[in-house]
Amino acid sequence: MPRRSATMLAATLLLIALLCASVLMKVPYTEMSPGPTYNTLGVQEKTGTPVITVTGHESYPVSGHLNMTTVQVTGAKYEPSLVNAVVGWLRDDVLVVPHDNVYPKGQTDADAKRQNAEEFALSEDHARTAALNQLGIPVGNELIVQSVTAGAPAEGKLHAGDRIVAVDGAPVADADAVAKAVTKHQPGETAVFTVVPMVKDAGKADPAAARTDIAVPTVKSPDTGAAMVGIRPGIRHTYPFQIDIGLQDVGGPSAGLMFSLGIIDKLTPEDLTGGKFVAGTGTIDDSGSVGPIGGISMKLIAARDAGAEYFFTPAANCAEAGKNTPSGLTLIKAETLDGALKSLEQVRSGQTAALPSCAN
């Protein structure tokens, strides 16, 4: 075989081998893409029930859209080929990120689902609290068992959701008070918790339930050497009426702002959107501060595809969002719940030139 032909054949075979390798080679990346959006003022498609339901307080008709946005993420076990990853990098509607950025080492799909559900439930609580605080409606607090460590002395005696009234007969109001009461003991001694047990499947303590004294042995903490029982206390908010958020199969903390806006819209006679299609994202805390989220570029696409005209963008996400804004979508910088409400007033009055922009 002539040398030139042999060289071309070798190069062709090498190219074929490289192409096969790129198809077969797995790379440690995860893909994100635009997910569904949900109108917090609307109803759930599967059940036909409202996304937000208010019971025990007057509520008002709503119109328009206040859509929360989501991102679809490939599973923890998904390993794209090199070719798939490159194709994803070249597409505008796919975001390819390192696997460990989404799934910390060792995290399974079940772990991620459980964490997302916990974050979603917490965001609902923050959204209710921020909305009622904004409206000047009092919100109460109660000290609860937030979690119980597996294998600890408290396992099987105290349960997540139990309301903690006292330790050793002394009233306690916060986690520090519980810790101080327990660490007064020597490891091996018994601490007596007075609790109102959580109602099974209700997710809260029954105010009418009888208080119960539960003796819990202490053990030596491997970290501090002090006495411990193996619980993490926390604060649960209580509300003067019921606000249910009924979305299913959605996780993470990023819908907080849109839930707060939806709750306020239902609790006030003013039509917040004026019939406009507004979408957005952002975490929220009890004080109404809006925090950053992940996957902003994919959420922008999801919002525009759904028909949104305006998009609430956390201030910390503005730089990235400004580089990836779909045509026809106006970004509104959101830093606080109060600021978002003022922006909605500008939207419904047509004064959009004065909206806080991600450009400044």
XYZ file of C-alpha atoms in Angstrom:
360
model
C 0.000 0.000 0.000
C 1.442 3.421 -0.948
C 2.610 5.464 2.054
C 0.070 8.258 1.392
C -2.831 5.817 1.277
C -1.615 4.091 4.417
C -1.372 7.443 6.228
C -4.897 8.424 5.172
C -6.247 5.050 6.242
C -4.536 5.318 9.630
C -5.870 8.851 10.121
C -9.377 7.731 9.171
C -9.260 4.801 11.568
C -7.925 7.083 14.319
C -10.749 9.556 13.685
C -13.319 6.763 13.825
C -11.783 5.519 17.074
C -11.904 9.004 18.589
C -15.543 9.447 17.539
C -16.467 6.099 19.062
C -14.600 6.983 22.231
C -16.393 10.339 22.484
C -19.743 8.592 22.157
C -18.858 5.967 24.759
C -16.829 8.124 27.154
C -18.860 9.319 30.152
C -18.145 12.696 31.710
C -19.094 13.960 35.232
C -21.638 16.591 34.280
C -25.312 17.284 34.931
C -27.737 18.928 32.530
C -30.341 21.551 33.392
C -33.189 22.642 31.139
C -36.300 24.844 31.428
C -38.959 23.270 33.625
C -42.697 23.919 33.960
C -44.026 27.138 35.457
C -46.962 27.349 37.864
C -49.319 30.265 38.325
C -49.559 30.835 42.074
C -52.909 32.551 41.408
C -54.253 29.628 39.413
C -55.223 25.989 39.872
C -53.282 22.759 39.667
C -53.754 20.907 36.397
C -53.896 17.449 37.980
C -56.429 18.219 40.704
C -58.158 21.431 39.614
C -57.673 22.828 43.122
C -56.119 26.269 43.745
C -52.361 26.447 44.160
C -52.931 28.718 47.169
C -55.986 28.259 49.380
C -56.920 30.571 52.255
C -59.246 29.234 54.973
C -60.557 31.222 57.933
C -59.891 34.665 56.479
C -61.530 36.735 53.761
C -59.927 36.300 50.345
C -60.460 38.160 47.084
C -60.691 37.388 43.354
C -57.416 37.468 41.423
C -56.455 37.769 37.766
C -53.355 37.558 35.625
C -50.319 35.493 36.423
C -47.701 35.343 39.155
C -45.824 32.303 37.919
C -43.103 30.531 39.827
C -40.509 28.919 37.567
C -38.611 25.643 37.772
C -35.606 23.899 36.270
C -35.489 20.281 35.161
C -32.315 18.478 36.260
C -30.985 15.105 35.162
C -30.724 12.457 37.873
C -27.777 11.771 40.145
C -26.851 8.636 38.207
C -27.015 10.295 34.791
C -23.647 10.378 33.029
C -23.718 12.090 29.637
C -21.309 11.091 26.940
C -18.714 13.598 25.828
C -20.748 14.165 22.666
C -23.944 14.813 24.638
C -22.126 17.239 26.913
C -20.688 19.161 23.952
C -24.114 19.304 22.293
C -25.550 20.620 25.556
C -22.867 23.289 25.806
C -23.773 24.466 22.301
C -27.520 24.718 23.003
C -29.106 27.818 24.494
C -31.828 25.860 26.315
C -29.520 23.442 28.148
C -27.077 24.248 30.928
C -24.235 21.783 31.500
C -22.633 22.007 34.951
C -20.247 19.818 36.957
C -22.112 16.920 38.578
C -20.868 17.731 42.093
C -22.268 21.269 41.845
C -25.777 19.794 41.846
C -25.281 16.476 43.638
C -22.602 16.641 46.361
C -20.403 13.567 46.444
C -22.363 10.517 47.520
C -25.801 12.141 47.280
C -28.453 9.909 45.706
C -31.663 10.834 43.883
C -33.576 9.966 47.060
C -31.288 12.215 49.126
C -31.749 15.067 46.665
C -35.514 14.593 46.581
C -35.723 14.626 50.378
C -33.544 17.749 50.619
C -35.557 19.544 47.928
C -38.806 18.674 49.704
C -37.481 20.031 53.002
C -36.284 23.238 51.326
C -39.644 23.630 49.572
C -41.576 23.213 52.829
C -39.314 25.748 54.522
C -39.794 28.201 51.634
C -43.576 27.857 52.024
C -43.257 28.722 55.701
C -41.059 31.742 54.951
C -43.471 32.840 52.209
C -46.487 32.743 54.551
C -44.598 34.573 57.278
C -43.178 37.262 54.974
C -46.608 37.865 53.406
C -48.405 38.207 56.739
C -45.639 40.389 58.156
C -45.985 42.643 55.102
C -49.727 42.920 55.754
C -49.269 43.546 59.470
C -50.979 40.291 60.469
C -49.400 38.809 63.636
C -47.444 35.562 63.257
C -46.733 33.353 66.252
C -43.810 31.047 67.027
C -43.485 27.753 68.845
C -40.432 25.718 69.792
C -40.397 22.250 68.275
C -38.225 19.199 67.792
C -36.968 19.857 64.286
C -35.099 16.564 63.878
C -33.944 13.543 65.868
C -30.536 11.967 65.294
C -30.681 8.299 64.336
C -29.415 6.089 67.141
C -29.490 8.887 69.727
C -31.223 8.491 73.120
C -34.135 10.678 71.958
C -34.956 8.369 69.025
C -38.354 6.786 69.603
C -39.079 9.059 72.563
C -39.182 12.510 70.922
C -40.332 13.049 67.355
C -39.888 15.735 64.729
C -42.769 18.169 65.104
C -43.301 17.685 68.855
C -43.756 21.060 70.570
C -41.273 21.530 73.418
C -42.822 23.255 76.433
C -40.228 22.718 79.167
C -37.099 20.799 80.122
C -36.849 19.533 83.711
C -39.928 21.583 84.555
C -38.437 24.914 83.419
C -40.127 26.600 80.435
C -37.942 26.953 77.314
C -38.477 29.379 74.458
C -35.609 28.731 72.064
C -32.933 26.234 71.055
C -30.298 27.807 73.315
C -32.538 27.336 76.347
C -32.954 23.648 75.493
C -29.205 23.189 75.083
C -28.473 24.920 78.411
C -31.052 22.776 80.224
C -29.654 19.530 78.809
C -25.992 20.384 79.395
C -26.674 21.069 83.072
C -26.765 17.282 83.352
C -23.799 14.985 83.491
C -23.700 12.464 80.623
C -25.740 9.454 81.681
C -28.265 11.437 83.693
C -31.862 11.859 82.524
C -33.491 15.025 81.194
C -37.272 15.326 81.339
C -38.923 16.964 78.326
C -42.459 18.309 78.573
C -43.912 18.193 75.044
C -47.148 18.419 73.114
C -46.866 15.475 70.685
C -47.189 16.089 66.989
C -50.423 14.825 65.449
C -49.586 12.036 63.029
C -49.971 13.089 59.368
C -51.062 16.615 60.393
C -47.560 18.046 60.502
C -48.172 20.084 63.642
C -48.783 19.784 67.353
C -52.396 19.649 68.494
C -53.008 22.569 70.900
C -55.736 20.533 72.583
C -53.473 17.540 73.204
C -52.321 16.837 76.727
C -48.784 17.778 77.682
C -46.602 14.755 78.273
C -43.437 14.378 80.339
C -40.859 12.203 78.592
C -37.654 11.084 80.320
C -34.706 10.979 77.931
C -31.279 9.647 78.951
C -28.290 11.786 78.046
C -25.015 10.665 76.525
C -21.637 12.326 76.070
C -21.370 14.474 72.966
C -18.483 13.307 70.742
C -17.824 16.943 69.823
C -18.005 18.817 73.134
C -18.052 16.124 75.804
C -21.193 17.676 77.299
C -24.494 15.878 77.831
C -26.759 15.524 74.791
C -29.967 13.721 73.845
C -29.692 13.877 70.039
C -32.313 16.379 68.906
C -32.174 19.622 66.941
C -34.734 22.141 68.215
C -36.209 24.716 65.863
C -38.905 27.346 65.546
C -42.176 26.714 63.726
C -44.436 29.620 62.840
C -48.111 29.587 63.764
C -50.743 31.533 61.870
C -54.131 32.995 62.801
C -55.712 31.253 59.799
C -54.817 28.543 57.320
C -52.838 29.126 54.119
C -52.303 25.956 52.072
C -49.870 25.727 49.172
C -50.798 22.622 47.252
C -48.182 22.085 44.557
C -46.913 18.535 44.155
C -43.587 17.217 42.834
C -41.848 20.585 43.145
C -38.795 21.114 45.320
C -36.213 23.639 46.385
C -36.446 27.074 48.006
C -36.645 29.348 44.955
C -40.428 29.893 44.800
C -40.587 31.868 48.041
C -41.016 35.328 46.518
C -43.747 34.266 44.092
C -45.646 32.410 46.827
C -45.556 35.507 49.048
C -46.893 37.665 46.223
C -49.634 35.128 45.482
C -50.685 35.015 49.147
C -50.818 38.808 49.386
C -52.849 39.026 46.171
C -55.442 36.642 47.615
C -55.611 38.458 50.954
C -56.029 41.997 49.579
C -58.738 43.563 47.382
C -56.143 45.147 45.071
C -55.488 43.123 41.902
C -51.698 43.027 42.065
C -50.985 42.162 38.432
C -53.706 44.187 36.713
C -54.188 41.123 34.506
C -50.547 41.073 33.351
C -48.419 37.953 33.005
C -45.631 38.199 35.573
C -43.222 35.405 36.428
C -40.205 35.252 38.656
C -37.993 33.475 41.125
C -36.117 34.088 44.358
C -35.881 32.758 47.876
C -37.451 34.777 50.673
C -36.887 35.017 54.401
C -39.282 35.969 57.171
C -38.363 39.649 56.868
C -39.125 39.716 53.127
C -35.553 39.824 51.794
C -35.176 38.151 48.381
C -32.205 35.840 47.849
C -30.440 34.312 44.823
C -31.229 31.028 43.120
C -29.633 28.658 40.610
C -30.427 28.027 36.940
C -31.620 31.566 36.223
C -31.018 31.337 32.464
C -33.211 28.236 32.200
C -35.969 29.876 34.266
C -35.981 32.893 31.974
C -36.577 30.624 28.981
C -39.313 28.735 30.820
C -41.052 31.995 31.738
C -40.939 33.441 28.238
C -42.122 30.161 26.683
C -45.098 30.245 29.076
C -45.992 33.761 27.908
C -44.531 35.966 30.653
C -43.922 39.646 29.922
C -42.135 40.521 33.172
C -39.737 38.533 35.326
C -38.771 39.179 38.953
C -35.023 38.568 39.195
C -33.088 38.447 42.485
C -30.501 41.226 42.544
C -27.660 38.718 42.918
C -28.760 36.964 39.694
C -29.109 40.143 37.642
C -25.677 40.028 35.985
C -26.204 36.501 34.619
C -29.850 37.133 33.743
C -28.975 40.286 31.828
C -26.742 38.279 29.499
C -29.414 35.642 28.806
C -32.702 37.551 28.600
C -35.085 36.158 25.964
C -36.587 38.667 23.570
C -39.819 40.208 24.841
C -39.136 39.555 28.542
C -38.550 42.533 30.870
C -36.415 41.851 33.926
C -37.414 43.465 37.230
C -34.736 43.516 39.920
C -36.141 42.186 43.204
C -34.431 42.797 46.523
C -37.362 42.773 48.950
C -41.005 41.742 49.017
C -42.001 45.363 49.599
C -40.007 46.424 46.543
C -41.645 43.707 44.429
C -45.093 44.962 45.445
C -44.142 48.495 44.403
C -42.912 47.112 41.059
C -46.256 45.376 40.516
C -47.991 48.694 41.154
C -45.864 50.200 38.369
C -46.663 47.289 36.047
C -50.422 47.545 36.464
C -50.358 51.367 36.150
C -48.254 51.235 32.989
C -45.296 53.096 34.512
C -42.834 50.435 33.380
C -40.054 52.893 32.546
C -39.549 53.396 36.283
C -39.187 49.676 37.093
C -35.980 48.710 38.920
C -33.764 47.257 36.218
C -31.050 44.625 36.331
C -28.936 47.131 34.396
C -28.525 49.369 37.455
